[in-house]
Amino acid sequence: MSDQVKYLLDESRLPKAWYNIAADLPKPLPAVLHPGTGKPIGPADLEPLFPMELILQEVTQEREVPIPEPVREVYRQWRPSPLFRARRLEKALDTPAHIYYKYEGVSPAGSHKPNTAVPQAFESKRAGVRRIVTETGAGQWGSSLAMAGSLFGVEIEVFMVRCSYNQKPYRRALMEAYGARCVASPSMETNSGRTILAHRDDHPGSLGIAISEAVEVAAQSADTKYALGSVLNHVLLHQTVLGLEAMEQMEMAGEGPDVIVGCTGGGSNFAGIAFPFLGAKLRGGSNVRLIAVEPAACPSLTRGRYAYDFGDTAHLTPLVKMHTLGSTFTPPGFHAGGLRYHGMAPMVSHVAQLGLLEARSYHQIGCFQAGITFAKAEGIIPAPEANHAVKGAIDEALRCKEEGRSEVILFNLCGHGHFDMQAYIDYQAGKLVDQDYDEAELAMALAGLPSMAD
Ligand SMILES: *Cc1c(COP(=O)(O)O)cnc(C)c1O
């Protein structure tokens, strides 16, 4: 069909294995270090926090990691997700480019996060874990893990960044509907939380603080593990299911992408769409460009330092080498809550360091403008985070128009914005401002990097 809009894969073509980029990179990822000794850590060091199967996925060099059958069964609830050709958006932009988007908003939680929540909950259950503790910003990750926990019979406890806890009651309600316990962070339940509240009892919280609280609780009880919704290798691995599907769908469309665009908070949905294509390129295939788009208010890839840093504010995690703004960096308030993390996935940082991706940052008003243009043409309201990818794709399509080239652009529409309509209300009311991060704040956070920083 020459005017086809939607490319659907049958359930039988759901990938049987995730793709691991580590197998194809020219240089290995720098080691994870113990903060006390400065020496590389081993799998056993992570055992208090994660089930062993996930730790093995974290360090494996195998190109393919089988997706357990019970995980594929749950994936089938919404996977394979559709790939769309944005024909009306192309017309609206009057561009010769062909624009495709993979749509992850069809999952029960409305984003790509269940792709990793499901295998994480499954492996925890299989390892006899009673409870998983985690953090969440806007609630996308917390609600995804809450859903996965309810499916596999694992209790879920979520430390939710306090300002979101107060501003986003719907995702909190979603977590509670799935049976999870949701606590505003900083809380009085942990040492990390109590220390921060002692200094400032109305602290709005941050992802770094919520991670500290969750890690502290998990490390203290034998039947409890921790889970992270982004950043780690095994999370990126799980997300490759969406890029692997997109590869087959692009084949159905009879085209291959020249450019792939994704938004980056911790880097997982970007890696999910991009790494399978990057792997093919590294094995001698296409010459695809990868573009990672981040918010100008929290620009780890474009303005951070590539250095060893902690994943959390209280410095309870191991040290990982990544693009970081410093673990104490607090970004100004902006609407894409899922993009407010101080660091970037070590694997995405490594790929950037190898010169295999381009990074750019955008202010939020332009992103919402792009989101509205997209919604008016395609009917789908993107999540504020996804608007960064939408703007990246539109800018590429406009470049193609200027240069008179009909390149193929693929981007990941990582979630819908139905629970984020306050952001759209603020945008329509002209209340959004293009905040920049504070230079002094960044300088101070970078000065606080641990001594083995480089
Ligand atoms: C969590 C989230 C992000 C950011 O996380 P990544 O790991 O960078 O993908 C982006 N978009 C949505 C919709 C999210 O829920």
Short mmCIF file of C-alpha atoms and ligand atoms in Angstrom, two decimals:
data_model
loop_
_atom_site.label_atom_id
_atom_site.label_comp_id
_atom_site.label_asym_id
_atom_site.label_seq_id
_atom_site.Cartn_x
_atom_site.Cartn_y
_atom_site.Cartn_z
CA MET A 1 0.00 0.00 0.00
CA SER A 2 1.60 3.25 -1.05
CA ASP A 3 -0.22 5.52 1.41
CA GLN A 4 0.04 3.22 4.45
CA VAL A 5 0.00 4.99 7.81
CA LYS A 6 0.44 2.22 10.37
CA TYR A 7 2.90 -0.67 10.35
CA LEU A 8 1.78 -3.44 12.69
CA LEU A 9 3.70 -6.58 13.59
CA ASP A 10 1.82 -9.72 14.50
CA GLU A 11 2.21 -10.91 18.11
CA SER A 12 4.13 -13.90 16.81
CA ARG A 13 6.88 -11.52 15.65
CA LEU A 14 7.48 -10.06 19.12
CA PRO A 15 11.29 -10.25 19.58
CA LYS A 16 12.57 -13.36 21.40
CA ALA A 17 15.78 -11.67 22.61
CA TRP A 18 16.89 -8.18 23.64
CA TYR A 19 19.89 -6.64 21.86
CA ASN A 20 23.08 -5.80 23.79
CA ILE A 21 25.16 -2.99 22.23
CA ALA A 22 28.19 -3.95 24.39
CA ALA A 23 28.86 -6.81 21.94
CA ASP A 24 29.40 -4.44 19.02
CA LEU A 25 31.16 -1.39 20.49
CA PRO A 26 34.83 -0.83 19.56
CA LYS A 27 35.77 -0.12 23.21
CA PRO A 28 34.39 -1.59 26.47
CA LEU A 29 32.41 0.50 28.95
CA PRO A 30 34.57 1.92 31.80
CA ALA A 31 34.29 -0.16 34.99
CA VAL A 32 31.87 0.63 37.83
CA LEU A 33 33.88 1.60 40.92
CA HIS A 34 33.45 1.05 44.64
CA PRO A 35 33.36 4.54 46.22
CA GLY A 36 35.43 3.47 49.24
CA THR A 37 38.25 1.62 47.48
CA GLY A 38 38.11 3.16 44.01
CA LYS A 39 38.41 -0.43 42.68
CA PRO A 40 36.03 -2.04 40.16
CA ILE A 41 33.08 -3.76 41.82
CA GLY A 42 31.95 -7.32 41.08
CA PRO A 43 28.47 -8.82 40.72
CA ALA A 44 28.40 -9.82 44.41
CA ASP A 45 28.72 -6.15 45.46
CA LEU A 46 25.39 -5.41 43.82
CA GLU A 47 23.54 -8.39 45.30
CA PRO A 48 22.00 -6.49 48.25
CA LEU A 49 20.24 -4.26 45.69
CA PHE A 50 19.37 -6.37 42.64
CA PRO A 51 18.40 -9.95 41.80
CA MET A 52 21.43 -11.84 40.36
CA GLU A 53 19.81 -12.41 36.97
CA LEU A 54 19.53 -8.62 36.43
CA ILE A 55 23.15 -8.13 37.62
CA LEU A 56 24.27 -10.70 35.04
CA GLN A 57 22.29 -8.82 32.37
CA GLU A 58 24.03 -5.65 33.55
CA VAL A 59 27.51 -7.03 32.77
CA THR A 60 26.90 -9.51 29.94
CA GLN A 61 28.82 -9.14 26.67
CA GLU A 62 26.47 -11.47 24.75
CA ARG A 63 24.87 -9.81 21.74
CA GLU A 64 21.47 -11.41 22.39
CA VAL A 65 19.81 -11.89 25.77
CA PRO A 66 16.72 -14.14 25.64
CA ILE A 67 13.45 -12.55 26.80
CA PRO A 68 11.89 -14.97 29.33
CA GLU A 69 8.62 -16.44 28.09
CA PRO A 70 6.50 -15.07 31.02
CA VAL A 71 7.80 -11.57 30.15
CA ARG A 72 6.88 -12.03 26.47
CA GLU A 73 3.40 -13.11 27.60
CA VAL A 74 2.90 -9.81 29.43
CA TYR A 75 4.55 -7.81 26.62
CA ARG A 76 1.87 -9.21 24.30
CA GLN A 77 -0.73 -7.11 26.18
CA TRP A 78 0.47 -4.06 24.18
CA ARG A 79 3.47 -5.20 22.09
CA PRO A 80 4.49 -5.11 19.33
CA SER A 81 3.64 -1.41 19.47
CA PRO A 82 2.69 0.40 16.25
CA LEU A 83 5.04 2.28 13.96
CA PHE A 84 3.35 5.23 12.24
CA ARG A 85 4.26 7.16 9.13
CA ALA A 86 3.45 10.78 10.04
CA ARG A 87 1.95 11.62 6.66
CA ARG A 88 -0.22 14.51 7.90
CA LEU A 89 2.69 16.01 9.84
CA GLU A 90 4.86 15.79 6.70
CA LYS A 91 2.12 17.71 4.81
CA ALA A 92 1.74 20.28 7.57
CA LEU A 93 5.50 20.92 7.49
CA ASP A 94 5.59 20.73 3.68
CA THR A 95 8.74 18.65 3.93
CA PRO A 96 10.12 16.11 1.46
CA ALA A 97 11.34 14.08 4.47
CA HIS A 98 9.60 10.83 5.43
CA ILE A 99 8.81 10.92 9.15
CA TYR A 100 8.13 7.74 11.13
CA TYR A 101 7.42 7.36 14.83
CA LYS A 102 7.31 4.38 17.13
CA TYR A 103 4.46 4.88 19.62
CA GLU A 104 5.02 3.63 23.18
CA GLY A 105 1.96 5.42 24.60
CA VAL A 106 -0.10 2.27 23.92
CA SER A 107 1.26 0.54 27.04
CA PRO A 108 -1.05 0.35 30.08
CA ALA A 109 1.01 2.97 31.92
CA GLY A 110 1.21 5.18 28.82
CA SER A 111 4.98 5.11 28.21
CA HIS A 112 7.95 2.87 27.39
CA LYS A 113 8.69 2.25 31.11
CA PRO A 114 6.73 -1.04 31.38
CA ASN A 115 9.20 -2.59 28.89
CA THR A 116 11.70 -2.80 31.75
CA ALA A 117 9.30 -2.81 34.73
CA VAL A 118 7.92 -6.18 33.62
CA PRO A 119 11.23 -8.08 33.36
CA GLN A 120 12.49 -6.44 36.57
CA ALA A 121 9.39 -7.52 38.51
CA PHE A 122 9.56 -10.99 36.94
CA GLU A 123 13.22 -11.57 37.86
CA SER A 124 12.58 -10.32 41.39
CA LYS A 125 9.67 -12.72 41.84
CA ARG A 126 11.76 -15.58 40.41
CA ALA A 127 14.51 -14.76 42.94
CA GLY A 128 12.05 -14.90 45.86
CA VAL A 129 11.96 -11.14 46.48
CA ARG A 130 8.95 -10.01 48.56
CA ARG A 131 9.16 -6.27 47.95
CA ILE A 132 10.76 -3.83 45.48
CA VAL A 133 11.50 -0.25 46.50
CA THR A 134 12.05 2.45 43.94
CA GLU A 135 11.87 6.19 43.26
CA THR A 136 9.80 8.15 40.78
CA GLY A 137 9.74 11.72 39.53
CA ALA A 138 6.55 12.49 37.62
CA GLY A 139 5.26 8.98 38.37
CA GLN A 140 5.78 7.28 34.98
CA TRP A 141 8.26 4.78 36.40
CA GLY A 142 6.43 4.29 39.70
CA SER A 143 3.15 3.53 37.97
CA SER A 144 4.83 1.14 35.50
CA LEU A 145 6.56 -0.81 38.28
CA ALA A 146 3.34 -0.80 40.33
CA MET A 147 1.55 -2.42 37.39
CA ALA A 148 4.31 -5.00 36.88
CA GLY A 149 4.42 -5.77 40.61
CA SER A 150 0.68 -6.42 40.69
CA LEU A 151 0.98 -8.80 37.69
CA PHE A 152 3.74 -10.91 39.29
CA GLY A 153 2.72 -10.63 42.96
CA VAL A 154 5.57 -8.45 44.27
CA GLU A 155 4.91 -5.60 46.72
CA ILE A 156 5.97 -2.19 45.39
CA GLU A 157 6.98 0.84 47.45
CA VAL A 158 7.67 4.12 45.67
CA PHE A 159 9.47 7.23 46.95
CA MET A 160 7.92 9.98 44.82
CA VAL A 161 9.64 13.39 44.52
CA ARG A 162 7.55 15.60 46.83
CA CYS A 163 6.74 18.41 44.39
CA SER A 164 5.37 15.84 41.91
CA TYR A 165 3.57 13.99 44.70
CA ASN A 166 1.67 17.20 45.39
CA GLN A 167 1.26 18.34 41.76
CA LYS A 168 0.50 15.01 40.03
CA PRO A 169 -2.18 13.23 42.06
CA TYR A 170 -3.31 11.12 39.08
CA ARG A 171 -0.16 9.06 38.68
CA ARG A 172 -0.07 8.64 42.45
CA ALA A 173 -3.63 7.35 42.24
CA LEU A 174 -2.57 5.00 39.45
CA MET A 175 0.20 3.52 41.62
CA GLU A 176 -2.23 3.06 44.49
CA ALA A 177 -4.84 1.49 42.20
CA TYR A 178 -2.24 -1.16 41.30
CA GLY A 179 -1.71 -1.72 45.03
CA ALA A 180 1.62 0.07 45.50
CA ARG A 181 2.56 2.21 48.49
CA CYS A 182 3.58 5.75 47.53
CA VAL A 183 5.60 7.98 49.92
CA ALA A 184 6.48 11.65 49.37
CA SER A 185 10.28 12.14 49.29
CA PRO A 186 12.19 13.43 51.23
CA SER A 187 10.41 11.42 53.94
CA MET A 188 10.91 10.73 57.65
CA GLU A 189 11.25 6.99 56.84
CA THR A 190 14.98 7.00 56.02
CA ASN A 191 18.20 8.56 57.32
CA SER A 192 18.74 10.22 53.95
CA GLY A 193 15.28 11.80 54.08
CA ARG A 194 15.48 12.85 57.75
CA THR A 195 18.89 14.50 57.19
CA ILE A 196 17.53 16.62 54.36
CA LEU A 197 14.31 17.54 56.18
CA ALA A 198 16.34 18.61 59.22
CA HIS A 199 17.93 21.31 57.03
CA ARG A 200 14.78 22.29 55.20
CA ASP A 201 11.40 20.88 56.22
CA ASP A 202 9.64 22.01 53.02
CA HIS A 203 12.26 20.53 50.66
CA PRO A 204 10.62 19.87 47.23
CA GLY A 205 12.72 16.73 46.70
CA SER A 206 14.70 15.50 43.73
CA LEU A 207 15.29 12.23 41.91
CA GLY A 208 18.75 11.97 43.48
CA ILE A 209 17.23 12.17 46.98
CA ALA A 210 14.42 9.72 46.20
CA ILE A 211 17.01 7.23 44.87
CA SER A 212 18.97 7.55 48.14
CA GLU A 213 15.84 6.77 50.16
CA ALA A 214 14.90 3.74 48.05
CA VAL A 215 18.46 2.34 48.03
CA GLU A 216 18.70 2.79 51.81
CA VAL A 217 15.49 0.83 52.43
CA ALA A 218 16.43 -1.94 49.99
CA ALA A 219 19.94 -2.35 51.42
CA GLN A 220 18.53 -2.84 54.92
CA SER A 221 16.13 -5.74 54.38
CA ALA A 222 16.97 -9.15 52.99
CA ASP A 223 13.63 -9.72 51.25
CA THR A 224 13.63 -6.30 49.55
CA LYS A 225 15.39 -5.20 46.36
CA TYR A 226 15.79 -1.90 44.58
CA ALA A 227 14.83 -1.13 40.97
CA LEU A 228 15.80 1.70 38.65
CA GLY A 229 13.67 2.81 35.70
CA SER A 230 16.51 4.09 33.51
CA VAL A 231 20.31 4.62 33.34
CA LEU A 232 21.54 1.05 34.04
CA ASN A 233 22.70 -1.31 31.25
CA HIS A 234 19.97 -3.88 31.91
CA VAL A 235 17.27 -1.21 31.66
CA LEU A 236 18.63 -0.02 28.29
CA LEU A 237 18.82 -3.66 27.23
CA HIS A 238 15.14 -4.24 28.00
CA GLN A 239 14.15 -1.14 26.03
CA THR A 240 15.78 -2.47 22.85
CA VAL A 241 12.60 -4.46 22.28
CA LEU A 242 11.14 -1.29 20.78
CA GLY A 243 14.04 -0.64 18.41
CA LEU A 244 14.11 -4.28 17.30
CA GLU A 245 10.41 -4.07 16.44
CA ALA A 246 10.98 -0.75 14.66
CA MET A 247 13.68 -2.38 12.50
CA GLU A 248 11.22 -4.97 11.24
CA GLN A 249 8.52 -2.34 10.76
CA MET A 250 10.82 -0.06 8.77
CA GLU A 251 11.55 -3.06 6.61
CA MET A 252 7.80 -3.51 6.06
CA ALA A 253 7.72 0.14 5.00
CA GLY A 254 10.57 -0.57 2.59
CA GLU A 255 12.85 2.16 4.00
CA GLY A 256 15.69 2.55 6.45
CA PRO A 257 16.17 5.58 8.73
CA ASP A 258 18.81 8.20 7.88
CA VAL A 259 18.24 9.90 11.24
CA ILE A 260 16.93 8.54 14.56
CA VAL A 261 15.77 10.96 17.26
CA GLY A 262 14.97 10.29 20.91
CA CYS A 263 14.62 12.35 24.09
CA THR A 264 17.08 11.64 26.89
CA GLY A 265 16.41 11.79 30.63
CA GLY A 266 18.43 8.82 31.83
CA GLY A 267 18.81 7.59 28.25
CA SER A 268 16.72 4.41 28.17
CA ASN A 269 14.08 5.13 25.53
CA PHE A 270 16.71 6.73 23.28
CA ALA A 271 18.94 3.66 23.63
CA GLY A 272 15.90 1.44 23.10
CA ILE A 273 15.08 2.88 19.70
CA ALA A 274 18.63 3.68 18.58
CA PHE A 275 20.97 0.89 19.74
CA PRO A 276 19.65 -1.93 17.52
CA PHE A 277 20.14 0.34 14.48
CA LEU A 278 23.55 1.49 15.79
CA GLY A 279 24.58 -2.15 16.20
CA ALA A 280 23.71 -2.86 12.56
CA LYS A 281 25.73 0.21 11.56
CA LEU A 282 28.75 -0.93 13.60
CA ARG A 283 28.53 -4.37 12.00
CA GLY A 284 28.89 -2.68 8.63
CA GLY A 285 25.36 -1.69 7.72
CA SER A 286 23.74 1.68 7.17
CA ASN A 287 25.11 5.11 7.89
CA VAL A 288 22.36 6.28 10.26
CA ARG A 289 22.76 9.43 12.43
CA LEU A 290 21.58 9.35 16.04
CA ILE A 291 20.30 12.50 17.76
CA ALA A 292 19.75 12.65 21.53
CA VAL A 293 17.59 15.57 22.65
CA GLU A 294 17.68 16.87 26.22
CA PRO A 295 16.17 19.83 28.09
CA ALA A 296 18.26 23.03 28.22
CA ALA A 297 17.45 23.21 31.96
CA CYS A 298 19.09 19.82 32.70
CA PRO A 299 21.64 19.28 29.91
CA SER A 300 23.86 16.42 31.07
CA LEU A 301 25.08 15.33 27.60
CA THR A 302 25.68 18.81 26.18
CA ARG A 303 26.92 20.65 29.30
CA GLY A 304 27.87 17.96 31.83
CA ARG A 305 31.32 16.55 32.48
CA TYR A 306 32.23 12.97 31.47
CA ALA A 307 33.41 11.76 34.85
CA TYR A 308 32.90 9.26 37.65
CA ASP A 309 29.95 10.27 39.81
CA PHE A 310 27.34 8.91 42.18
CA GLY A 311 23.85 8.07 40.95
CA ASP A 312 22.22 9.60 44.03
CA THR A 313 22.46 12.62 46.34
CA ALA A 314 23.36 10.79 49.57
CA HIS A 315 26.20 8.91 47.79
CA LEU A 316 24.96 5.39 48.58
CA THR A 317 25.43 4.06 45.02
CA PRO A 318 28.64 2.87 43.31
CA LEU A 319 30.52 5.30 41.04
CA VAL A 320 29.77 5.18 37.33
CA LYS A 321 31.44 7.07 34.50
CA MET A 322 28.83 9.20 32.77
CA HIS A 323 28.01 12.69 31.57
CA THR A 324 26.97 14.37 34.81
CA LEU A 325 25.95 17.77 36.12
CA GLY A 326 27.04 16.63 39.62
CA SER A 327 24.96 14.52 41.98
CA THR A 328 23.87 17.55 44.04
CA PHE A 329 22.72 19.51 40.97
CA THR A 330 19.05 20.53 41.23
CA PRO A 331 17.55 21.64 37.92
CA PRO A 332 15.01 24.49 37.84
CA GLY A 333 11.37 23.41 37.69
CA PHE A 334 10.18 22.55 34.19
CA HIS A 335 7.44 20.31 32.92
CA ALA A 336 9.29 17.29 31.53
CA GLY A 337 9.71 15.66 34.97
CA GLY A 338 11.18 12.49 33.42
CA LEU A 339 14.15 14.47 32.06
CA ARG A 340 15.28 15.99 35.37
CA TYR A 341 18.11 13.57 36.25
CA HIS A 342 21.66 14.89 36.89
CA GLY A 343 23.40 12.08 34.97
CA MET A 344 23.15 10.10 31.75
CA ALA A 345 23.21 6.33 31.22
CA PRO A 346 26.89 5.23 31.22
CA MET A 347 26.28 3.33 27.98
CA VAL A 348 24.73 6.35 26.23
CA SER A 349 27.58 8.53 27.58
CA HIS A 350 30.13 6.02 26.27
CA VAL A 351 28.47 5.98 22.84
CA ALA A 352 28.55 9.80 22.85
CA GLN A 353 32.22 9.74 23.84
CA LEU A 354 32.96 7.40 20.92
CA GLY A 355 31.43 10.01 18.61
CA LEU A 356 28.52 7.76 17.65
CA LEU A 357 25.69 10.15 18.55
CA GLU A 358 24.91 13.87 18.36
CA ALA A 359 23.36 15.61 21.37
CA ARG A 360 21.37 18.84 21.44
CA SER A 361 19.29 20.68 24.03
CA TYR A 362 16.01 22.58 23.70
CA HIS A 363 14.03 24.98 25.87
CA GLN A 364 10.54 23.92 26.87
CA ILE A 365 8.37 26.46 25.03
CA GLY A 366 9.70 25.34 21.63
CA CYS A 367 9.11 21.74 22.66
CA PHE A 368 5.47 22.41 23.54
CA GLN A 369 5.02 24.31 20.25
CA ALA A 370 6.32 21.24 18.43
CA GLY A 371 4.05 19.00 20.51
CA ILE A 372 0.99 21.06 19.55
CA THR A 373 1.98 20.99 15.85
CA PHE A 374 2.30 17.23 16.14
CA ALA A 375 -1.00 16.80 18.02
CA LYS A 376 -2.90 18.89 15.47
CA ALA A 377 -1.55 16.77 12.61
CA GLU A 378 -1.42 13.29 14.14
CA GLY A 379 -4.06 13.50 16.89
CA ILE A 380 -1.82 12.17 19.66
CA ILE A 381 -0.93 14.41 22.64
CA PRO A 382 2.72 13.65 23.46
CA ALA A 383 4.13 13.54 26.98
CA PRO A 384 6.18 16.69 27.77
CA GLU A 385 9.33 14.53 27.65
CA ALA A 386 8.39 13.15 24.23
CA ASN A 387 7.94 16.71 22.93
CA HIS A 388 11.73 17.02 22.95
CA ALA A 389 11.97 14.16 20.43
CA VAL A 390 9.08 15.63 18.44
CA LYS A 391 10.90 18.95 18.17
CA GLY A 392 14.13 17.19 17.22
CA ALA A 393 12.32 15.31 14.44
CA ILE A 394 10.50 18.43 13.19
CA ASP A 395 13.76 20.40 13.10
CA GLU A 396 15.36 17.63 11.04
CA ALA A 397 12.34 17.58 8.69
CA LEU A 398 12.63 21.36 8.25
CA ARG A 399 16.35 21.01 7.51
CA CYS A 400 15.45 18.43 4.84
CA LYS A 401 12.99 20.95 3.37
CA GLU A 402 15.66 23.65 3.24
CA GLU A 403 18.17 21.29 1.66
CA GLY A 404 15.59 19.68 -0.63
CA ARG A 405 16.38 16.18 0.63
CA SER A 406 13.86 13.44 1.27
CA GLU A 407 15.63 11.77 4.18
CA VAL A 408 13.92 9.19 6.37
CA ILE A 409 13.49 10.32 9.99
CA LEU A 410 12.51 7.92 12.76
CA PHE A 411 11.73 9.10 16.27
CA ASN A 412 10.44 7.53 19.46
CA LEU A 413 7.15 8.90 20.76
CA CYS A 414 7.88 7.51 24.21
CA GLY A 415 4.57 8.34 25.90
CA HIS A 416 1.26 10.15 25.77
CA GLY A 417 0.56 13.27 27.80
CA HIS A 418 -2.91 12.50 29.19
CA PHE A 419 -1.73 12.81 32.79
CA ASP A 420 0.35 15.90 32.01
CA MET A 421 -2.38 18.22 30.80
CA GLN A 422 -1.54 20.83 33.46
CA ALA A 423 1.63 21.43 31.46
CA TYR A 424 -0.45 22.07 28.34
CA ILE A 425 -2.80 24.31 30.32
CA ASP A 426 0.20 26.36 31.47
CA TYR A 427 1.57 26.46 27.92
CA GLN A 428 -1.76 27.64 26.43
CA ALA A 429 -2.07 30.27 29.18
CA GLY A 430 1.38 31.63 28.27
CA LYS A 431 2.70 30.73 31.70
CA LEU A 432 5.71 28.68 30.61
CA VAL A 433 9.14 30.25 30.74
CA ASP A 434 12.35 29.03 29.13
CA GLN A 435 14.42 28.42 32.22
CA ASP A 436 18.13 27.87 32.12
CA TYR A 437 20.01 26.04 34.81
CA ASP A 438 21.91 28.19 37.27
CA GLU A 439 25.62 28.48 36.25
CA ALA A 440 26.75 28.89 39.86
CA GLU A 441 24.72 25.85 40.92
CA LEU A 442 26.30 23.79 38.13
CA ALA A 443 29.82 24.97 39.01
CA MET A 444 29.26 24.03 42.65
CA ALA A 445 27.82 20.61 41.79
CA LEU A 446 30.74 19.88 39.43
CA ALA A 447 33.25 21.02 42.06
CA GLY A 448 31.73 18.39 44.36
CA LEU A 449 32.50 15.48 42.00
CA PRO A 450 34.42 12.65 43.72
CA SER A 451 38.21 12.80 43.49
CA MET A 452 38.62 9.97 40.95
CA ALA A 453 36.40 12.14 38.79
CA ASP A 454 38.28 11.71 35.54
C1 LIG B 1 10.94 8.35 32.19
C2 LIG B 1 10.58 8.95 30.92
C3 LIG B 1 11.55 9.55 30.08
C4 LIG B 1 13.00 9.67 30.43
O1 LIG B 1 13.67 8.48 30.64
P1 LIG B 1 14.66 7.83 29.61
O2 LIG B 1 15.34 6.79 30.40
O3 LIG B 1 15.58 8.88 29.10
O4 LIG B 1 13.82 7.24 28.53
C5 LIG B 1 11.15 10.07 28.88
N1 LIG B 1 9.87 10.03 28.50
C6 LIG B 1 8.91 9.47 29.26
C7 LIG B 1 7.51 9.46 28.76
C8 LIG B 1 9.23 8.91 30.49
O5 LIG B 1 8.30 8.34 31.24
#
